[in-house]
PDB file of N, CA and C in Angstrom:
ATOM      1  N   UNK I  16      86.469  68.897 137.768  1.00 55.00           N
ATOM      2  CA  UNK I  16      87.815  69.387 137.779  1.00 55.00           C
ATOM      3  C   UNK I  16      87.847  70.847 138.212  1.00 55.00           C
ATOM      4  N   UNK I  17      89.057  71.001 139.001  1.00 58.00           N
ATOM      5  CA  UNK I  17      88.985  72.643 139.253  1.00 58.00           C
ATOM      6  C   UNK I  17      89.613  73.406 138.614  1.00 58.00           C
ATOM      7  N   UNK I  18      89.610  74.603 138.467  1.00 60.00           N
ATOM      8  CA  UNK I  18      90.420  75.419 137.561  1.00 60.00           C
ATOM      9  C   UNK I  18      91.373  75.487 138.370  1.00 60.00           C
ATOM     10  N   UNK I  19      92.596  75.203 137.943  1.00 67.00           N
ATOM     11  CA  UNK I  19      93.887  75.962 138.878  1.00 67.00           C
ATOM     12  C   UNK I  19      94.664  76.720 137.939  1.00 67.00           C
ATOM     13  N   UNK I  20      94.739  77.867 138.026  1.00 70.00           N
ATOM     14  CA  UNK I  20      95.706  78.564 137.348  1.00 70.00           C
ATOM     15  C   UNK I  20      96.464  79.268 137.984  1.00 70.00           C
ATOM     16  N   UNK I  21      97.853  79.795 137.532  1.00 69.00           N
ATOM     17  CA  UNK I  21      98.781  80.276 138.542  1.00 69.00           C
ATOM     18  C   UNK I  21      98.622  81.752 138.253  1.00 69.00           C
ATOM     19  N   UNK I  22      98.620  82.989 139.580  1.00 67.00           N
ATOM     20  CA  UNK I  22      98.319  83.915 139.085  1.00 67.00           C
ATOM     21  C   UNK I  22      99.138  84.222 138.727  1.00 67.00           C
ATOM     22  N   UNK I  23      99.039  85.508 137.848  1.00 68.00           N
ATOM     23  CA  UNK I  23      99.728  86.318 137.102  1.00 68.00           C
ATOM     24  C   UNK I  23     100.535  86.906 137.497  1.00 68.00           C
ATOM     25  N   UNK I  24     101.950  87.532 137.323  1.00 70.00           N
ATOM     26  CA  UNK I  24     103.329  88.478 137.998  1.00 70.00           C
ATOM     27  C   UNK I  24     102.796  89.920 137.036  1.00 70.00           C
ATOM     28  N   UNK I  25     103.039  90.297 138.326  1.00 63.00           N
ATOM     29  CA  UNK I  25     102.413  91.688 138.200  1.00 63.00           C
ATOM     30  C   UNK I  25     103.654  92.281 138.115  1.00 63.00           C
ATOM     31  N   UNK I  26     103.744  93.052 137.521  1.00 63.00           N
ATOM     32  CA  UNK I  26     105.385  93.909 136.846  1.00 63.00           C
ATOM     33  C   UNK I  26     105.649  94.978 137.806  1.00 63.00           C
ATOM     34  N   UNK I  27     106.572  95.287 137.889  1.00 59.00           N
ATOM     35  CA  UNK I  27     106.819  96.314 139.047  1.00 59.00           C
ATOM     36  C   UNK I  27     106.359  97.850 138.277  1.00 59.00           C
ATOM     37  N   UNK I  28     106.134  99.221 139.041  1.00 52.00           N
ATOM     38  CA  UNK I  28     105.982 100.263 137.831  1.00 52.00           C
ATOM     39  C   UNK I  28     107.307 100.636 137.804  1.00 52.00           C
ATOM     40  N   UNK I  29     106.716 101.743 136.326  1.00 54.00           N
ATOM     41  CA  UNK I  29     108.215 101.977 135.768  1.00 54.00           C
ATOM     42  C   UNK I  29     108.565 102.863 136.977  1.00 54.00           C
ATOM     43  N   UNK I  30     109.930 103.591 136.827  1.00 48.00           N
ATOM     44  CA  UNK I  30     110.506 104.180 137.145  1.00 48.00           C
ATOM     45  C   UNK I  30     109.860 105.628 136.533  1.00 48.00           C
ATOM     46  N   UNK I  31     109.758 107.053 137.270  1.00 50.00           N
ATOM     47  CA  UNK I  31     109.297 108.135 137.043  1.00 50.00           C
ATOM     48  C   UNK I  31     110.231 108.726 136.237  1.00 50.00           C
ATOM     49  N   UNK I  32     109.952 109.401 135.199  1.00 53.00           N
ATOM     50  CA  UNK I  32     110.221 109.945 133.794  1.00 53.00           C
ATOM     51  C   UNK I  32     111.587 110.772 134.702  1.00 53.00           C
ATOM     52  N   UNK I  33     111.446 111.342 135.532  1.00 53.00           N
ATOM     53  CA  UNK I  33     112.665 112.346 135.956  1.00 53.00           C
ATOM     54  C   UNK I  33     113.178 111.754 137.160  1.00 53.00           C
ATOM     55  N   UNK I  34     114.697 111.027 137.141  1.00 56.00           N
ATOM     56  CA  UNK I  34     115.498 110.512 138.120  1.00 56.00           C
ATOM     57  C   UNK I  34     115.175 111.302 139.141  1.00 56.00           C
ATOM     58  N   UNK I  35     115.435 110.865 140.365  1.00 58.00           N
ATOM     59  CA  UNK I  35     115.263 111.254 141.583  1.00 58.00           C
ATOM     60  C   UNK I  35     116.606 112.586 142.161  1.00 58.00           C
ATOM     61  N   UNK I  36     117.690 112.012 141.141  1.00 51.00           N
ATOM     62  CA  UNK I  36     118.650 113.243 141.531  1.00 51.00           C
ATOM     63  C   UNK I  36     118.848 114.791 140.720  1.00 51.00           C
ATOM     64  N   UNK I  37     117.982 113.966 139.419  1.00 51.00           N
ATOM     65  CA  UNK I  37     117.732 115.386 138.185  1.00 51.00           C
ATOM     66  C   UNK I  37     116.967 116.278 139.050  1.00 51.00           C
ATOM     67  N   UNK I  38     116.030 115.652 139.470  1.00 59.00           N
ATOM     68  CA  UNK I  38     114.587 116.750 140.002  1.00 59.00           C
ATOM     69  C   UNK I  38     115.316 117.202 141.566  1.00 59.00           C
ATOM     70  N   UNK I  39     116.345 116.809 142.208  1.00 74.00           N
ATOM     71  CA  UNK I  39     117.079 117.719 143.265  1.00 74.00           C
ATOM     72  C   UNK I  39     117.919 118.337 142.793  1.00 74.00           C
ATOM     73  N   UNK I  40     118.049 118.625 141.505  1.00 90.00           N
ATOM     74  CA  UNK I  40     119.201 119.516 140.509  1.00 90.00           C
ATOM     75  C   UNK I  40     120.478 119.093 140.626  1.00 90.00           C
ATOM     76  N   UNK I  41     120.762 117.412 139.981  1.00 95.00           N
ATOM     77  CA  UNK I  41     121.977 117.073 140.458  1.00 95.00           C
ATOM     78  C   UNK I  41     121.292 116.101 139.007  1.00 95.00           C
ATOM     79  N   UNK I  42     122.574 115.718 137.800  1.00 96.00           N
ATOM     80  CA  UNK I  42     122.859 114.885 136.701  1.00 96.00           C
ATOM     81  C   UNK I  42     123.907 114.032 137.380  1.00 96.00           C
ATOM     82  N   UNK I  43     123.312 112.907 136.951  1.00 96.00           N
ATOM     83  CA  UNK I  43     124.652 111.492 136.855  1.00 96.00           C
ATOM     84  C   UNK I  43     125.153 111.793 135.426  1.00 96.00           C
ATOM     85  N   UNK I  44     126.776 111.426 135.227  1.00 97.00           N
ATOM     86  CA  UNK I  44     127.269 110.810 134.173  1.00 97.00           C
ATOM     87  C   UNK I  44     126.506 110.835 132.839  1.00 97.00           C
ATOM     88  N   UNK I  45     125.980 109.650 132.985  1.00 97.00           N
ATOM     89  CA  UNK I  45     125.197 109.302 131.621  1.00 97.00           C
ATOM     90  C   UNK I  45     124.123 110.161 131.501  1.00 97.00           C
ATOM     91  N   UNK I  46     123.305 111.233 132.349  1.00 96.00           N
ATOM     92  CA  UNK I  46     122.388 111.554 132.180  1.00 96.00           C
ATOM     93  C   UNK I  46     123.406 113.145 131.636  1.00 96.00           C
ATOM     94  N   UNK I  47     123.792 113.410 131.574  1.00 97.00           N
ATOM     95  CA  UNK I  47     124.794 114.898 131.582  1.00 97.00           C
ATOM     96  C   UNK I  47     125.021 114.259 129.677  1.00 97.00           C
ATOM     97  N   UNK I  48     125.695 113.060 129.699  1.00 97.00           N
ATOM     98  CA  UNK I  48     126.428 112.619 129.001  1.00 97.00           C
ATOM     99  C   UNK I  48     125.216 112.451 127.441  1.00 97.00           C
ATOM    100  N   UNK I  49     123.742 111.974 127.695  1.00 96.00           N
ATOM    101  CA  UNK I  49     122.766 111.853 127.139  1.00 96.00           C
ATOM    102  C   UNK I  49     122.294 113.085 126.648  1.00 96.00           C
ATOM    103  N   UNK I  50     122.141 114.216 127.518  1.00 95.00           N
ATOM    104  CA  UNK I  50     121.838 115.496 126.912  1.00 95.00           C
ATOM    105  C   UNK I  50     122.608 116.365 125.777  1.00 95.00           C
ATOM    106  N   UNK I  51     124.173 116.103 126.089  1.00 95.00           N
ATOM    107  CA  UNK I  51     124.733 116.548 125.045  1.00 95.00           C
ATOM    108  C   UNK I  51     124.824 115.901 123.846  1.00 95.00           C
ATOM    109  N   UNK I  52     124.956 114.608 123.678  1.00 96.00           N
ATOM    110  CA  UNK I  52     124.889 113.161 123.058  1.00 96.00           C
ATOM    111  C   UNK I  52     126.795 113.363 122.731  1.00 96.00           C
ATOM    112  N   UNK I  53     127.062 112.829 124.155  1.00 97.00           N
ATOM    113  CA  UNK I  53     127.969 112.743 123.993  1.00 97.00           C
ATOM    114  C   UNK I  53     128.636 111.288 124.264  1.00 97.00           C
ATOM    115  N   UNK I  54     129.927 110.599 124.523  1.00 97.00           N
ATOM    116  CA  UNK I  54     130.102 109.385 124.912  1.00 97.00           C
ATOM    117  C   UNK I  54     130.612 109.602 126.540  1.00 97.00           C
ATOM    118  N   UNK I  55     130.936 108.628 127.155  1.00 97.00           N
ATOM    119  CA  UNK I  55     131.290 108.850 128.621  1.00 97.00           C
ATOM    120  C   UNK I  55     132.762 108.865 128.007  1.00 97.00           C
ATOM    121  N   UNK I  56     133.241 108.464 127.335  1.00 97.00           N
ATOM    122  CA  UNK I  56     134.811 108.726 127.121  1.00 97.00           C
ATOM    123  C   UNK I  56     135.228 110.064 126.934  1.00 97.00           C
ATOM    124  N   UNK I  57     133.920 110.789 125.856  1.00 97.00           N
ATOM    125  CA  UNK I  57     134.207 111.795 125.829  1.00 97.00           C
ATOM    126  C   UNK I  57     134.347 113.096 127.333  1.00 97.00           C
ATOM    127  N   UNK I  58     133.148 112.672 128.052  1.00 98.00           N
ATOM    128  CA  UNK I  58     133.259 113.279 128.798  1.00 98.00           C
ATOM    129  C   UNK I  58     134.737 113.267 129.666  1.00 98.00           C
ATOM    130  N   UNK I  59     135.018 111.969 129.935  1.00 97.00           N
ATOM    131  CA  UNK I  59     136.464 111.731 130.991  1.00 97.00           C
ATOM    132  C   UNK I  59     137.520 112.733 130.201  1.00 97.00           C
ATOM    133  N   UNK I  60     137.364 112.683 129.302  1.00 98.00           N
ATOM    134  CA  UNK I  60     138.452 113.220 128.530  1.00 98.00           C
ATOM    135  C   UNK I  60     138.309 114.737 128.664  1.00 98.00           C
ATOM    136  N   UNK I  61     137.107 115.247 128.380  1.00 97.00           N
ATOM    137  CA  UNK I  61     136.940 116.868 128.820  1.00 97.00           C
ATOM    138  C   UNK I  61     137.137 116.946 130.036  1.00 97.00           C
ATOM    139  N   UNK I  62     136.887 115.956 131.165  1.00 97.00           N
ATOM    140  CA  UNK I  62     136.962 116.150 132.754  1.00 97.00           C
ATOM    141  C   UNK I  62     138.796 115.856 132.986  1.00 97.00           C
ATOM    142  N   UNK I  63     139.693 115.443 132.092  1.00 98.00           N
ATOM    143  CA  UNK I  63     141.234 115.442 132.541  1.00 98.00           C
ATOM    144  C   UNK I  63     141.706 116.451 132.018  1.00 98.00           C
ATOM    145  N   UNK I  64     141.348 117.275 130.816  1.00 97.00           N
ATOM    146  CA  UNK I  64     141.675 118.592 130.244  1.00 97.00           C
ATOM    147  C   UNK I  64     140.748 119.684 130.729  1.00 97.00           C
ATOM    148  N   UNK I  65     140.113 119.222 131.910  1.00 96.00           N
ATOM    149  CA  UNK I  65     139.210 121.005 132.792  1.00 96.00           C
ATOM    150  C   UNK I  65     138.295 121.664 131.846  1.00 96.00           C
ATOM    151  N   UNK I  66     138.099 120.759 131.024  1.00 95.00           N
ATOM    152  CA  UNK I  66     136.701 121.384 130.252  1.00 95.00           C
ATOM    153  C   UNK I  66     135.341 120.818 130.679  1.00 95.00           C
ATOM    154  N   UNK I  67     134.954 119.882 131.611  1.00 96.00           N
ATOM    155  CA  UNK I  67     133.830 119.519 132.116  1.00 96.00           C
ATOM    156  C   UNK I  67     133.770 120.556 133.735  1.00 96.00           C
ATOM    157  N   UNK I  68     132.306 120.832 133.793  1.00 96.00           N
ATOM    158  CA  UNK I  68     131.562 121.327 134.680  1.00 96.00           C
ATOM    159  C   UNK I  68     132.174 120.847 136.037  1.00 96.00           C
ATOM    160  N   UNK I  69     132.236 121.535 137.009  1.00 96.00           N
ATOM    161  CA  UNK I  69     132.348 120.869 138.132  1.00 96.00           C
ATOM    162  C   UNK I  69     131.502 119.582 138.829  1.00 96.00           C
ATOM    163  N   UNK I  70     132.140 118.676 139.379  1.00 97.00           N
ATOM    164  CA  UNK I  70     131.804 117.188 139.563  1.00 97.00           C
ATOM    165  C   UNK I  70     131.775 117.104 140.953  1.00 97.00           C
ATOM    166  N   UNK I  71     130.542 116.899 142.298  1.00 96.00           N
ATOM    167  CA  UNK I  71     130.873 116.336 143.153  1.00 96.00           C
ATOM    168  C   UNK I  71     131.016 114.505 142.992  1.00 96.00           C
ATOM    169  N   UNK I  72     132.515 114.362 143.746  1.00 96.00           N
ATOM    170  CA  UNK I  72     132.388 112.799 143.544  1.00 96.00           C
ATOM    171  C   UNK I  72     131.293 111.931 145.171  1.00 96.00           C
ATOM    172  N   UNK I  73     130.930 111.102 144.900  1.00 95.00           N
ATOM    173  CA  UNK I  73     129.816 109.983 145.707  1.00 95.00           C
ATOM    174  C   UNK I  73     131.282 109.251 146.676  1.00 95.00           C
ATOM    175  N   UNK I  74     130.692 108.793 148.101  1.00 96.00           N
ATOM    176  CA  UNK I  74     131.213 107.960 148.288  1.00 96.00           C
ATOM    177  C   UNK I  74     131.788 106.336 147.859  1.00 96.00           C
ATOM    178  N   UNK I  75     131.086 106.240 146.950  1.00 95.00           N
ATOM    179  CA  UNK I  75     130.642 104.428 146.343  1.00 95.00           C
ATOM    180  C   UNK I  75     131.984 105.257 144.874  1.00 95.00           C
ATOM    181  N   UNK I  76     132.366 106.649 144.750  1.00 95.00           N
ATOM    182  CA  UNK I  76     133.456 107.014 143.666  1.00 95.00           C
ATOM    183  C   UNK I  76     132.494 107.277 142.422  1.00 95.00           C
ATOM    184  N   UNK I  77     130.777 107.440 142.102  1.00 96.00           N
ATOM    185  CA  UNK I  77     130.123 107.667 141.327  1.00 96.00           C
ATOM    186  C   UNK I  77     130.265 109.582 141.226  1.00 96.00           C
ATOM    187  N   UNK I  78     130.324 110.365 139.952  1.00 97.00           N
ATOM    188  CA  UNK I  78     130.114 111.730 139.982  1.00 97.00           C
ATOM    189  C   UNK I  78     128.788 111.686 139.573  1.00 97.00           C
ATOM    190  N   UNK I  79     128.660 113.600 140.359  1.00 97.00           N
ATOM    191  CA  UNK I  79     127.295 114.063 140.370  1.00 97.00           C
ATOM    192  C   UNK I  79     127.981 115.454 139.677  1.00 97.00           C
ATOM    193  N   UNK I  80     127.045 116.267 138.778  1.00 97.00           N
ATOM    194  CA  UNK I  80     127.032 117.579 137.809  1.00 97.00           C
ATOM    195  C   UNK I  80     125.595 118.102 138.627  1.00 97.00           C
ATOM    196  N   UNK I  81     125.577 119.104 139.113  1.00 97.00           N
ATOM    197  CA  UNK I  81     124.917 119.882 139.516  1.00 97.00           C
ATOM    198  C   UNK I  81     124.112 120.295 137.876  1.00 97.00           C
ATOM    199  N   UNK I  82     122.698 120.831 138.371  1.00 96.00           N
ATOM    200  CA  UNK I  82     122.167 121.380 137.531  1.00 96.00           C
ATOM    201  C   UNK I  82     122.685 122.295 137.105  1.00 96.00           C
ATOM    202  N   UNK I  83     122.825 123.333 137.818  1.00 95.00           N
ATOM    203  CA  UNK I  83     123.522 124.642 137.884  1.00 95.00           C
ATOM    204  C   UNK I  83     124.534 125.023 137.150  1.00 95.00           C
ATOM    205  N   UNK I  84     125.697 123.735 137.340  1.00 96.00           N
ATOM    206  CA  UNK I  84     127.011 123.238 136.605  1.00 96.00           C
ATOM    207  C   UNK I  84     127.056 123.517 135.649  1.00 96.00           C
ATOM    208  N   UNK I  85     125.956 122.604 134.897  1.00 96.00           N
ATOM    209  CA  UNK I  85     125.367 122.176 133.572  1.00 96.00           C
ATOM    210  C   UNK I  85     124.865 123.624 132.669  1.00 96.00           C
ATOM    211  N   UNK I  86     124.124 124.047 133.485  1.00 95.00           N
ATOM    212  CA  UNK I  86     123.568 125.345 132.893  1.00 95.00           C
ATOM    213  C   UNK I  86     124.849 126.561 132.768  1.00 95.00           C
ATOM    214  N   UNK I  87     126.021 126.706 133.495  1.00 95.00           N
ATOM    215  CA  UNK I  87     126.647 127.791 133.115  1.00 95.00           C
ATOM    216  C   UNK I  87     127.815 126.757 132.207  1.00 95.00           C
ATOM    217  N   UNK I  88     128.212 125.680 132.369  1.00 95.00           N
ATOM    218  CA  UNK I  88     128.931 125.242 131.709  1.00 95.00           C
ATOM    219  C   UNK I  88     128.056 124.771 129.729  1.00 95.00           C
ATOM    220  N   UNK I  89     127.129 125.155 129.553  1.00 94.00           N
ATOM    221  CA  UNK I  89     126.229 125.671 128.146  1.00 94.00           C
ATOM    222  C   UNK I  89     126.416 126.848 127.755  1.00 94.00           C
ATOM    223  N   UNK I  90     126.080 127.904 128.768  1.00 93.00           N
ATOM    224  CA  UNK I  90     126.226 129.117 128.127  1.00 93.00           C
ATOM    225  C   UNK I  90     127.886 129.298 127.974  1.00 93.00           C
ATOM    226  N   UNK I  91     128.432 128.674 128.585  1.00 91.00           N
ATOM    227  CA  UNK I  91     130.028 129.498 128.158  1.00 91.00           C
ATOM    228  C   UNK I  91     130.446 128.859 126.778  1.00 91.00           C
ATOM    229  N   UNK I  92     129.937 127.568 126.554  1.00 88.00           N
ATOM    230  CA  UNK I  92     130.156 127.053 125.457  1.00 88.00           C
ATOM    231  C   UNK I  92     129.047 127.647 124.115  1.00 88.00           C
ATOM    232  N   UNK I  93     128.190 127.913 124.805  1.00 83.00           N
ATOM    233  CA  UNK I  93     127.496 129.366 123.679  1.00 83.00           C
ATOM    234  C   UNK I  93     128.266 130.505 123.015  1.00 83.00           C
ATOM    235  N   UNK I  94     128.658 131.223 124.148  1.00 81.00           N
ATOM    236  CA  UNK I  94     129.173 132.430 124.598  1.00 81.00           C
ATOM    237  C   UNK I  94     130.771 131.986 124.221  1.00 81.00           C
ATOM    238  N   UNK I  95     131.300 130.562 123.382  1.00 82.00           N
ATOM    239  CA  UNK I  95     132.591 130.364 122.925  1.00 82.00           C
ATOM    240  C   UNK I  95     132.839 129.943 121.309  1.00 82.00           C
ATOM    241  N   UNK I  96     131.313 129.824 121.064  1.00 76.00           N
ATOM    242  CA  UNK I  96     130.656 129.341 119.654  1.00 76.00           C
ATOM    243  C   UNK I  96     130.902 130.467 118.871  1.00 76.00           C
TER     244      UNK I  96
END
């Protein structure tokens, strides 16, 4: 008899610890939204009352938060504490 066994599925690798748009100094949503531990509702809601960071919007209608954004939109909320 021969051995037949089916090979094994090899898993794809993970994904690298730092998104591809963090490390070009650009946060998605949830990743902006994760650092503060905040909810995405919350955020929409600071982004219709002009308290969220400036947002470029994506063609596909996805926003992007600049690193940069992020970093002066902390200190003012430091600097409001």
């Amino acid at each position: 008899m021969t051995d037949r066994t089916k090979p094994r599925r090899v898993r794809p690798a993970k994904t690298p610890t730092v998104p591809a748009q963090r490390a070009r100094g650009w946060l998605t949503v949830d990743e902006f939204c994760g650092e503060l531990m905040i909810s995405r509702d919350t955020f929409y809601d600071w982004r219709k009352k002009g308290r969220a960071p400036k947002c470029a919007k994506l063609p596909n209608g996805s926003l992007r938060i600049r690193r940069s954004e992020f970093e002066k939109f902390m200190t003012t909320a430091e600097d409001n504490a």
